[in-house]
Coordinates of N, CA and C in Angstrom, one line a residue:
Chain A
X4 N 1.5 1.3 -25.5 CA 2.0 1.8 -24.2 C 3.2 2.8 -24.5
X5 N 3.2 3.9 -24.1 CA 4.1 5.0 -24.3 C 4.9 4.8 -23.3
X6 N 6.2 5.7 -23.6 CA 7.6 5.4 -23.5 C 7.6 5.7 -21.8
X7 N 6.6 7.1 -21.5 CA 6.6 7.9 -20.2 C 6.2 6.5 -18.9
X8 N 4.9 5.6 -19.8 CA 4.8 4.9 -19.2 C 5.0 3.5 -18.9
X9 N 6.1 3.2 -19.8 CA 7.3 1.9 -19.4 C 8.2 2.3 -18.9
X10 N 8.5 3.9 -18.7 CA 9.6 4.0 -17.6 C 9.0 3.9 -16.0
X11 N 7.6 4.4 -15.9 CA 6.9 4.5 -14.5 C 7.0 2.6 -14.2
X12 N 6.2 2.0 -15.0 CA 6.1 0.9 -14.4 C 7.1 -0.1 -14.4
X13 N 8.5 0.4 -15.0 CA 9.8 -0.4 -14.9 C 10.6 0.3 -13.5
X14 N 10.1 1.6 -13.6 CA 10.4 2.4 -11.6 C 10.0 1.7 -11.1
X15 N 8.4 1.6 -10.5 CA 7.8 0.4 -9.9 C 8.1 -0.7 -9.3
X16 N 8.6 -1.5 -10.6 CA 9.3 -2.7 -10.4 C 10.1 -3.1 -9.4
X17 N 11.1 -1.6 -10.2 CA 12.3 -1.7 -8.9 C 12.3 -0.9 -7.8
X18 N 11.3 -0.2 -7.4 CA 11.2 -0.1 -6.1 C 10.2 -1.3 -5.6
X19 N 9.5 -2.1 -6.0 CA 8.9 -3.4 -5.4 C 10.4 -4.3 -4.8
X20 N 11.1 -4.7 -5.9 CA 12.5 -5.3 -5.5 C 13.5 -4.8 -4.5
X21 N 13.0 -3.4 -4.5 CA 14.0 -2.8 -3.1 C 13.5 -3.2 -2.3
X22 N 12.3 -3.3 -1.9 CA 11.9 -3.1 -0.9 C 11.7 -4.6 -0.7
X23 N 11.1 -5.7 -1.5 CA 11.3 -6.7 -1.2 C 12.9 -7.1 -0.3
X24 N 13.9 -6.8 -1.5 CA 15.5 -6.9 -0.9 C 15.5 -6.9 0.4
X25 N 15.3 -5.1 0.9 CA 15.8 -4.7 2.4 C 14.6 -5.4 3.4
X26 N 13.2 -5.9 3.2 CA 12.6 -6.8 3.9 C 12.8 -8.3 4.2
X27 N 13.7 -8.7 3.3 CA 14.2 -9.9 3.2 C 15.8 -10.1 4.3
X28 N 16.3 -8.8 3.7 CA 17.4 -8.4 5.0 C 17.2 -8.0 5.8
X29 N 16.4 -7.5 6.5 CA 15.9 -7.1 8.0 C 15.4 -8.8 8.6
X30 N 14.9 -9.1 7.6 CA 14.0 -10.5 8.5 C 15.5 -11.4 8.9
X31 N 16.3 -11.0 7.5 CA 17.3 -12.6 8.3 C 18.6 -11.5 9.5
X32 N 18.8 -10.3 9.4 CA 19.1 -10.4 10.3 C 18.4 -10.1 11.8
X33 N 17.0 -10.2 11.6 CA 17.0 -10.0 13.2 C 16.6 -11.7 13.2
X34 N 16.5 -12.8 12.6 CA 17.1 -13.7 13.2 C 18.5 -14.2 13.5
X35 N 19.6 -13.0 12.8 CA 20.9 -13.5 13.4 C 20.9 -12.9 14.7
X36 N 20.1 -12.1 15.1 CA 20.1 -11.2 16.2 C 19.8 -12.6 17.4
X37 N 19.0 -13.0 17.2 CA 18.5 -14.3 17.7 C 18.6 -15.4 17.9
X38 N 19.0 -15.7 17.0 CA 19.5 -17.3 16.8 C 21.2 -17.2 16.8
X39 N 21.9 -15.9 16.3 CA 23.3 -15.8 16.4 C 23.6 -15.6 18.0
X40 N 22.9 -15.0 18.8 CA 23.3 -15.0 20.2 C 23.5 -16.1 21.2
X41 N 22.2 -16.9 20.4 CA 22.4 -18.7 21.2 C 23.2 -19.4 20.7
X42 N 23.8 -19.3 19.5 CA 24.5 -20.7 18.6 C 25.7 -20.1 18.2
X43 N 25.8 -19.1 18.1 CA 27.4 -18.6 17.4 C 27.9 -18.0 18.1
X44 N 27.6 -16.8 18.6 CA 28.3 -16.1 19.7 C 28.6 -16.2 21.1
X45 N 27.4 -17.2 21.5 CA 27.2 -17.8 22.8 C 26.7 -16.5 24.0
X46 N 25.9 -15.7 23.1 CA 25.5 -14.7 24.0 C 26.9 -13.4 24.7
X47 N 27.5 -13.1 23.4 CA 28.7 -12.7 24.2 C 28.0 -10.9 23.9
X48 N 27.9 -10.3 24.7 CA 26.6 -9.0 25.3 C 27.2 -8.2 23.7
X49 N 28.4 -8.0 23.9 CA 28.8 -7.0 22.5 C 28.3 -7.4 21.3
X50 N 28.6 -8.6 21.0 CA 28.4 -8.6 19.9 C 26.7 -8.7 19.6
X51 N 25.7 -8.9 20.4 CA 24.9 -9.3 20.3 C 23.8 -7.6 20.0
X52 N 24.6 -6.6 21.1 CA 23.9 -4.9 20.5 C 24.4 -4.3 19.4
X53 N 26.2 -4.9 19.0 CA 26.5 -4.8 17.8 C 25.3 -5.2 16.2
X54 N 24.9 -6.7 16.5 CA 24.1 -7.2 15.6 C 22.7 -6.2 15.7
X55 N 22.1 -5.8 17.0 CA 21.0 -5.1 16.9 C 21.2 -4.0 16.2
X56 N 22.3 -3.9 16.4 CA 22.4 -2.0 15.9 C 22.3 -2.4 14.3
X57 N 22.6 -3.3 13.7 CA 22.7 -3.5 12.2 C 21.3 -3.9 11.7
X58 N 20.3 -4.3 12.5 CA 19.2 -4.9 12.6 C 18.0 -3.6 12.7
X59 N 18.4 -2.8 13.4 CA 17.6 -1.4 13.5 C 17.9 -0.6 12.4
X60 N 19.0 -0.6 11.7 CA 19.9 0.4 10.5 C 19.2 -0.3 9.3
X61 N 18.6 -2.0 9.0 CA 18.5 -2.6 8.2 C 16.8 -2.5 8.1
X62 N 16.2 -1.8 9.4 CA 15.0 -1.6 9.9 C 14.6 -0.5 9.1
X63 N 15.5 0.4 9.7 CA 15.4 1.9 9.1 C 15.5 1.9 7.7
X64 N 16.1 1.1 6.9 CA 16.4 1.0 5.5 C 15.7 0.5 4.8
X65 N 14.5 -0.6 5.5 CA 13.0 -1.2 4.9 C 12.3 0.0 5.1
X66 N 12.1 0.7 6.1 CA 10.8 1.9 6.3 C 11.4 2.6 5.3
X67 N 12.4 3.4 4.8 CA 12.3 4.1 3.3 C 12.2 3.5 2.2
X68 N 12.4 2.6 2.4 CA 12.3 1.5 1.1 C 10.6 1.4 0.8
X69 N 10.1 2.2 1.9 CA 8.3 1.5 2.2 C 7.8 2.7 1.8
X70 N 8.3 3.8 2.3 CA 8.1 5.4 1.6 C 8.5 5.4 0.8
X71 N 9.6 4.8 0.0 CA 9.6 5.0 -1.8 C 9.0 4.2 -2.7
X72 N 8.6 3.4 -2.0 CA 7.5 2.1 -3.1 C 6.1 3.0 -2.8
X73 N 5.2 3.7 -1.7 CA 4.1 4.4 -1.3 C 4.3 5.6 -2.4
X74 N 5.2 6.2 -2.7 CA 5.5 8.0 -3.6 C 5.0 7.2 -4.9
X75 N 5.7 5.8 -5.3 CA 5.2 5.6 -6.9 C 4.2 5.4 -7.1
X76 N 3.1 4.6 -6.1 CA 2.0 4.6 -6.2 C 0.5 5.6 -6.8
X77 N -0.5 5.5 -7.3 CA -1.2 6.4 -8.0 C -2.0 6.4 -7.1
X78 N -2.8 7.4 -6.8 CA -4.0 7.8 -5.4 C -4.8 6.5 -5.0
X79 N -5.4 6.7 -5.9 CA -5.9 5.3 -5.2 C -5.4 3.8 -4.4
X80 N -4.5 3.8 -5.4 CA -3.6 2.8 -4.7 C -2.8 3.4 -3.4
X81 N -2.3 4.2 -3.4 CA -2.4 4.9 -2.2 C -3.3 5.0 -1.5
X82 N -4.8 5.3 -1.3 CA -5.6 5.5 -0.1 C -5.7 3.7 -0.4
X83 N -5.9 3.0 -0.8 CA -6.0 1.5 -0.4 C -4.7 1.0 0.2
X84 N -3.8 1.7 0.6 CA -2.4 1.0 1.2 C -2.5 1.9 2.9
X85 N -3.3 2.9 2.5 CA -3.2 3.7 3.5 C -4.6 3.7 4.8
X86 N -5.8 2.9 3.7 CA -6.7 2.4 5.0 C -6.4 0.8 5.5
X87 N -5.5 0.4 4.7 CA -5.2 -0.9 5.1 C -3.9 -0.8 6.4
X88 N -3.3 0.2 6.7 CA -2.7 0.8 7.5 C -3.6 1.0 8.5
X89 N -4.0 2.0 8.4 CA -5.2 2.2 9.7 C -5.9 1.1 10.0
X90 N -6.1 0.3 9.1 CA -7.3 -0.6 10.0 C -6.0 -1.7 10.9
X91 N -4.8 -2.0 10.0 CA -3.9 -2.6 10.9 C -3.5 -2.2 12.0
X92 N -3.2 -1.0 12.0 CA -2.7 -0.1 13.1 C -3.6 -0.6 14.5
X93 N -5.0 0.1 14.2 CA -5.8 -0.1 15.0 C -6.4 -1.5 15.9
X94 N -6.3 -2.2 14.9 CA -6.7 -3.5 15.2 C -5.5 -3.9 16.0
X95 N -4.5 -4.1 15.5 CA -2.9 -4.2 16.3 C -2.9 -3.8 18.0
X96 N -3.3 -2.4 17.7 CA -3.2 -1.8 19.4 C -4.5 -2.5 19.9
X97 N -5.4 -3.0 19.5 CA -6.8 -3.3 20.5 C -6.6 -4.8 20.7
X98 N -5.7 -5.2 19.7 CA -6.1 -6.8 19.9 C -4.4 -6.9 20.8
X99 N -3.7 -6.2 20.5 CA -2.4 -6.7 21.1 C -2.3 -6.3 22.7
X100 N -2.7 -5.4 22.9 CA -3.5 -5.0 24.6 C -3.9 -6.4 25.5
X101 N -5.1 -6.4 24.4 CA -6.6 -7.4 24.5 C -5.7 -8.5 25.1
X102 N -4.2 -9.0 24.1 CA -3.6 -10.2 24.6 C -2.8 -10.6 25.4
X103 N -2.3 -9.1 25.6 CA -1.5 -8.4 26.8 C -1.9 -9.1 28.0
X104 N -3.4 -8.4 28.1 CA -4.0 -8.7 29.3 C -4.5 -9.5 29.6
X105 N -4.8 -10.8 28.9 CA -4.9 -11.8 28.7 C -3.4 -12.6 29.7
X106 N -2.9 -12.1 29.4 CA -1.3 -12.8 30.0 C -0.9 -12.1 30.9
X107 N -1.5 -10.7 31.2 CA -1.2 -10.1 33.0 C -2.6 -10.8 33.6
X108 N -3.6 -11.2 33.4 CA -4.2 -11.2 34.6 C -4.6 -13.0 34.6
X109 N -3.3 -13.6 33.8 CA -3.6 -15.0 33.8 C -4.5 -16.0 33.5
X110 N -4.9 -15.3 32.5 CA -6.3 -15.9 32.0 C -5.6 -17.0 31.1
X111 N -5.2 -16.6 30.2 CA -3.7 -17.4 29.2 C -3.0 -18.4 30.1
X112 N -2.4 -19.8 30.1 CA -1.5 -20.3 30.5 C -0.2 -20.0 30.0
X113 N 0.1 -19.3 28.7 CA 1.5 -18.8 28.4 C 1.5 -17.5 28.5
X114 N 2.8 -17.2 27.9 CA 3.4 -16.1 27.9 C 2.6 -15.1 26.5
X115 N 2.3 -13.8 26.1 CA 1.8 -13.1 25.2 C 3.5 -13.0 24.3
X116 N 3.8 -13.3 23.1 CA 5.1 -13.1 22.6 C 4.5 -12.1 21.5
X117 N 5.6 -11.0 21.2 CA 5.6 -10.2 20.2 C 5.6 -10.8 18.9
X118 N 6.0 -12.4 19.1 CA 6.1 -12.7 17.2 C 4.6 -13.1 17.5
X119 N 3.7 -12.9 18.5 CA 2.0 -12.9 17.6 C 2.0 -11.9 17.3
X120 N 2.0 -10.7 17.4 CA 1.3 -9.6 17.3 C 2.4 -8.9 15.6
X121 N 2.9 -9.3 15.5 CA 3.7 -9.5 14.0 C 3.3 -10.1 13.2
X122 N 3.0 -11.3 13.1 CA 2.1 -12.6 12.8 C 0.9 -11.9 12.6
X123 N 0.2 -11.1 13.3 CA -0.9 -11.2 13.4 C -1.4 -9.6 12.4
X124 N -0.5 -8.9 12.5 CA -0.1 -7.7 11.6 C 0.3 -8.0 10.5
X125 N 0.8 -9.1 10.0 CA 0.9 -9.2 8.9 C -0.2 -10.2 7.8
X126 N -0.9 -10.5 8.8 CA -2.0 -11.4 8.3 C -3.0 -10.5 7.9
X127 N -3.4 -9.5 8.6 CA -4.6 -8.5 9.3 C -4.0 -7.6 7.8
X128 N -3.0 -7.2 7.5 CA -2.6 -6.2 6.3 C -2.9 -7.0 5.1
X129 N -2.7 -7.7 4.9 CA -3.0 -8.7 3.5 C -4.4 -8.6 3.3
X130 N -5.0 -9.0 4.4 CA -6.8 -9.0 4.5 C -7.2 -7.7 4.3
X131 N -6.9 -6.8 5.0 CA -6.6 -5.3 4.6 C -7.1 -5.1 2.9
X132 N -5.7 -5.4 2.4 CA -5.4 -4.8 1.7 C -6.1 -5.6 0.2
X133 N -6.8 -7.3 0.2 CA -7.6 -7.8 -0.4 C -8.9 -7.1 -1.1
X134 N -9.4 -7.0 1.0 CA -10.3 -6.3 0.8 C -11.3 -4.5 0.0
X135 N -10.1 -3.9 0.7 CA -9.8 -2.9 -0.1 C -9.9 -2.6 -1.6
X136 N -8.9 -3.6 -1.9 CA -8.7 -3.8 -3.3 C -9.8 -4.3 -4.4
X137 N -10.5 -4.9 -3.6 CA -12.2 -5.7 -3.9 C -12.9 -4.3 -4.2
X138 N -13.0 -3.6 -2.7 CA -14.3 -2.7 -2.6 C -13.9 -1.4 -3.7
X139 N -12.8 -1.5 -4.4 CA -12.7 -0.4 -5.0 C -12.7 -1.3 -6.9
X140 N -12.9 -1.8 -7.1 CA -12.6 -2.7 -8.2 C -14.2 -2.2 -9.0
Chain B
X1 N -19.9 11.9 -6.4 CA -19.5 12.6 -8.0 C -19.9 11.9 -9.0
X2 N -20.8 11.9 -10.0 CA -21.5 11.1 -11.5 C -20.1 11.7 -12.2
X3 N -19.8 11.1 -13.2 CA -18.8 11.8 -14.2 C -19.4 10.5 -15.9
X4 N -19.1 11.5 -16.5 CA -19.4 11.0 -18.0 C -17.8 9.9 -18.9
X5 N -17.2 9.6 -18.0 CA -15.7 9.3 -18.5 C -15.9 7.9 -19.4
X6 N -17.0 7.1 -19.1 CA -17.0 5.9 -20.1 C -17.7 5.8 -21.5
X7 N -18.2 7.3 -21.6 CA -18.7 7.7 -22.9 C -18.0 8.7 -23.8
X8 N -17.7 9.4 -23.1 CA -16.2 10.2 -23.3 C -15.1 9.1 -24.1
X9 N -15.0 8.3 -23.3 CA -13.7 7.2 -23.7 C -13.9 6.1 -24.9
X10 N -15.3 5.9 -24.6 CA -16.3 5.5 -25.8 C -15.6 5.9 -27.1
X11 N -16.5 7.1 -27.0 CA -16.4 7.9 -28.2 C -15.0 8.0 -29.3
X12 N -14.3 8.0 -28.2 CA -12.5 8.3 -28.7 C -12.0 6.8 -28.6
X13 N -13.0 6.0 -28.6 CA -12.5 4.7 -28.4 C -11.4 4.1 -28.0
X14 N -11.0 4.3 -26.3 CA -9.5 4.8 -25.8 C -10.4 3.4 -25.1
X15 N -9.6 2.4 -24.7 CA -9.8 1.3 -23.7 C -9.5 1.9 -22.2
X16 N -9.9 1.4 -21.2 CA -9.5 1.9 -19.8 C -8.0 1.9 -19.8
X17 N -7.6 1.2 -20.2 CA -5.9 0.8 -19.7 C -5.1 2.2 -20.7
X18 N -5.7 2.4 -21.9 CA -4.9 3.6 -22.4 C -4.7 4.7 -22.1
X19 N -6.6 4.7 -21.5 CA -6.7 6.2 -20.8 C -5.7 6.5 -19.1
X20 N -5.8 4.6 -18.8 CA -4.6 5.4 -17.4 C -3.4 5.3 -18.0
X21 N -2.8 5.0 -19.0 CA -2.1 5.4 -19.6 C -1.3 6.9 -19.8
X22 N -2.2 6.9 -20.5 CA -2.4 8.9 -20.8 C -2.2 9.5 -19.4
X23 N -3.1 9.4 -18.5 CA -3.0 10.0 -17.5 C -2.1 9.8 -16.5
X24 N -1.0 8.6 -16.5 CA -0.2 7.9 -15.8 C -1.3 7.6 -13.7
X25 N -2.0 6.7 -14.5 CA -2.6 6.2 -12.7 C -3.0 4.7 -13.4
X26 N -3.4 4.0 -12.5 CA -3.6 2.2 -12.7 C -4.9 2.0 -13.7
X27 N -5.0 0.9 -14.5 CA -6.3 0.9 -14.8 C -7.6 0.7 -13.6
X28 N -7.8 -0.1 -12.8 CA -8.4 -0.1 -11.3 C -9.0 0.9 -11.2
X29 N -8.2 2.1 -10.9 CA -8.2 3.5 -10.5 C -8.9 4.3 -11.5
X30 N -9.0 4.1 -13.0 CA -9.9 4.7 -14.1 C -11.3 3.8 -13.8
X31 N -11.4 2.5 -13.4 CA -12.0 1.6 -13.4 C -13.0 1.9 -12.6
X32 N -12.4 2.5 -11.1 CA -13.2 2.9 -9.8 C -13.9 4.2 -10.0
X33 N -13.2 4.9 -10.8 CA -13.6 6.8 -11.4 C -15.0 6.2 -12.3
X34 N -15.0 5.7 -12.9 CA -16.0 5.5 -14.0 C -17.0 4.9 -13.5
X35 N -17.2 3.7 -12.4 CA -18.2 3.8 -11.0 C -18.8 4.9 -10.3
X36 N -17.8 5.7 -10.2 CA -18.0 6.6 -8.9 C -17.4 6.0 -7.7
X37 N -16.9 5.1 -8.0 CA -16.5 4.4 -6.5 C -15.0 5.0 -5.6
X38 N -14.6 6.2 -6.7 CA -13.6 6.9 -6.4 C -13.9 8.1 -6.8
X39 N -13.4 9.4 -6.4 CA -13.5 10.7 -6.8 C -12.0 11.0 -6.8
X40 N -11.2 11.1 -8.1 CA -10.0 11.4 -8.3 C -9.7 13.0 -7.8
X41 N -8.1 13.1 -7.5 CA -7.9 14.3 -7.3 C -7.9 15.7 -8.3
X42 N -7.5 16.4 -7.6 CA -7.7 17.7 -8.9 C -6.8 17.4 -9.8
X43 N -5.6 17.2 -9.6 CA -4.4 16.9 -10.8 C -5.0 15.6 -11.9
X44 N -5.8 14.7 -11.3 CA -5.7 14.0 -12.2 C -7.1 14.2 -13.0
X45 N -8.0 14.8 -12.4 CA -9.2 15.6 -13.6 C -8.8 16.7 -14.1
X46 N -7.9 17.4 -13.6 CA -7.5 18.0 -15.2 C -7.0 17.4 -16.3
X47 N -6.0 16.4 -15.9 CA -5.6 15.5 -16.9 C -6.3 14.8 -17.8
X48 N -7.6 14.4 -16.9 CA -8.5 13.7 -17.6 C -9.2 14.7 -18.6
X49 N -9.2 15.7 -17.6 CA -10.1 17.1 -18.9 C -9.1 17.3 -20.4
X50 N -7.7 17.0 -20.0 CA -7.1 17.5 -20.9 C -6.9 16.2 -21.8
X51 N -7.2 15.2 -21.4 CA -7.5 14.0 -23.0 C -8.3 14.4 -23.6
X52 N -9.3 14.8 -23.0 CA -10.9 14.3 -23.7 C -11.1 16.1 -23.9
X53 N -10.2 17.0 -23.6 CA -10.1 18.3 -24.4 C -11.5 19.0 -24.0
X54 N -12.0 18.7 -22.6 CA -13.6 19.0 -22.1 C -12.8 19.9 -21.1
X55 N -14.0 20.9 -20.9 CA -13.7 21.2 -18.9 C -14.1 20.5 -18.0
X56 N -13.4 20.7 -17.3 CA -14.1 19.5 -15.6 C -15.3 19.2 -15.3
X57 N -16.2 20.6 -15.8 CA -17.3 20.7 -15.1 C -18.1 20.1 -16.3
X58 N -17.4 19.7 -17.1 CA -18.5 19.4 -18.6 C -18.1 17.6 -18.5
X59 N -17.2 17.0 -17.4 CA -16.8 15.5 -17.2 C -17.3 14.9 -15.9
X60 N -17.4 15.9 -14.6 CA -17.2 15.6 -13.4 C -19.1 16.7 -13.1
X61 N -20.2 16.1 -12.3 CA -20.8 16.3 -11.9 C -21.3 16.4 -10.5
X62 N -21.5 17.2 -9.8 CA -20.9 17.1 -8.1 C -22.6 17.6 -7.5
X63 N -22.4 16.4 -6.8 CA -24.1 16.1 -6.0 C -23.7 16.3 -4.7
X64 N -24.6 17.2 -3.8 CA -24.2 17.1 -2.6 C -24.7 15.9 -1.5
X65 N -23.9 14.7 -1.1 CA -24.3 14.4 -0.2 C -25.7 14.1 1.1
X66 N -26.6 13.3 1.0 CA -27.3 13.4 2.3 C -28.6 13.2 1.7

């Protein structure tokens, strides 16, 4: 293995760990966003758009972290990250509608919550991205 | 696209993983080219032209469709 190419896949690495990192901080604070409003703060309004605003900045800082792990990638691996997108995307908007309406016109006894359709995005990307990875092997 | 790359690589007895190597892309991705199950971009058939010291059109053979 040449030198060009233990510096690529030691880049790699650490843009996997970035981005792991800043996804790991986004997730716990938008549960301080959540669980800090009911148990520590007691819902006091400021601090609670204060924590959002760290939570969208921490948001913002995973999506480039997601664009600089996508640049290291080699084409292929790129177009397999990038139909596994579309098919999420897509399926996301039809099924999260689908369950929308499900809970406007009362067909559901609950409420439709956004942590399905997160849940359900992040399951649907894996599968994605399995698959993908299969059909090109 | 047919391409001749696993006789090419043969020859020079380069394993898949060296040749993405050389070329800096994944093995997979040499793996899928030598199928056909991918058609690499232009930067990286040149590259490939320029290991195996061929022209493109003497590695890469282009069928049309249908």
């Amino acid at each position: 293995m040449n030198s060009v190419t233990m510096e690529r896949k030691s880049e790699r690495l650490r843009r996997v760990r970035l981005l792991a990192l800043w996804t790991f901080v986004w997730t716990i604070s938008t549960a301080l966003v959540v669980f800090g409003s009911e148990f520590i703060w007691n819902g006091t309004k400021g601090l609670t758009v204060f924590a959002l605003g760290i939570n969208i900045l921490l948001g913002i800082g995973m999506i480039l972290a997601h664009r600089n792990f996508l640049e290291i990638l080699d084409e292929l691996e790129r177009k397999i990250q990038l139909e596994s997108m579309a098919i999420t995307l897509g399926l996301t908007l039809v099924i999260g509608l689908a369950y929308s309406m499900l809970d406007v016109t009362d067909v559901i006894p609950w409420d439709a919550e956004i942590s399905f359709l997160v849940m359900f995005m992040g399951i649907c990307y894996m599968l994605a991205i399995f698959m993908n990875t299969r059909r090109y092997r | 696209m047919k391409n001749n790359i696993r006789v090419l690589r043969a020859e020079r007895k380069l394993t898949q993983g060296e040749l993405a190597d050389a070329i800096g892309v994944s093995r997979q991705t040499i793996n899928a080219i030598e199928k056909g199950k991918f058609d690499p971009s232009l930067p990286t058939a040149f590259r490939l032209a320029g290991v195996f010291e061929k022209r493109i059109e003497e590695i890469f053979e282009y069928h049309e469709e249908g």
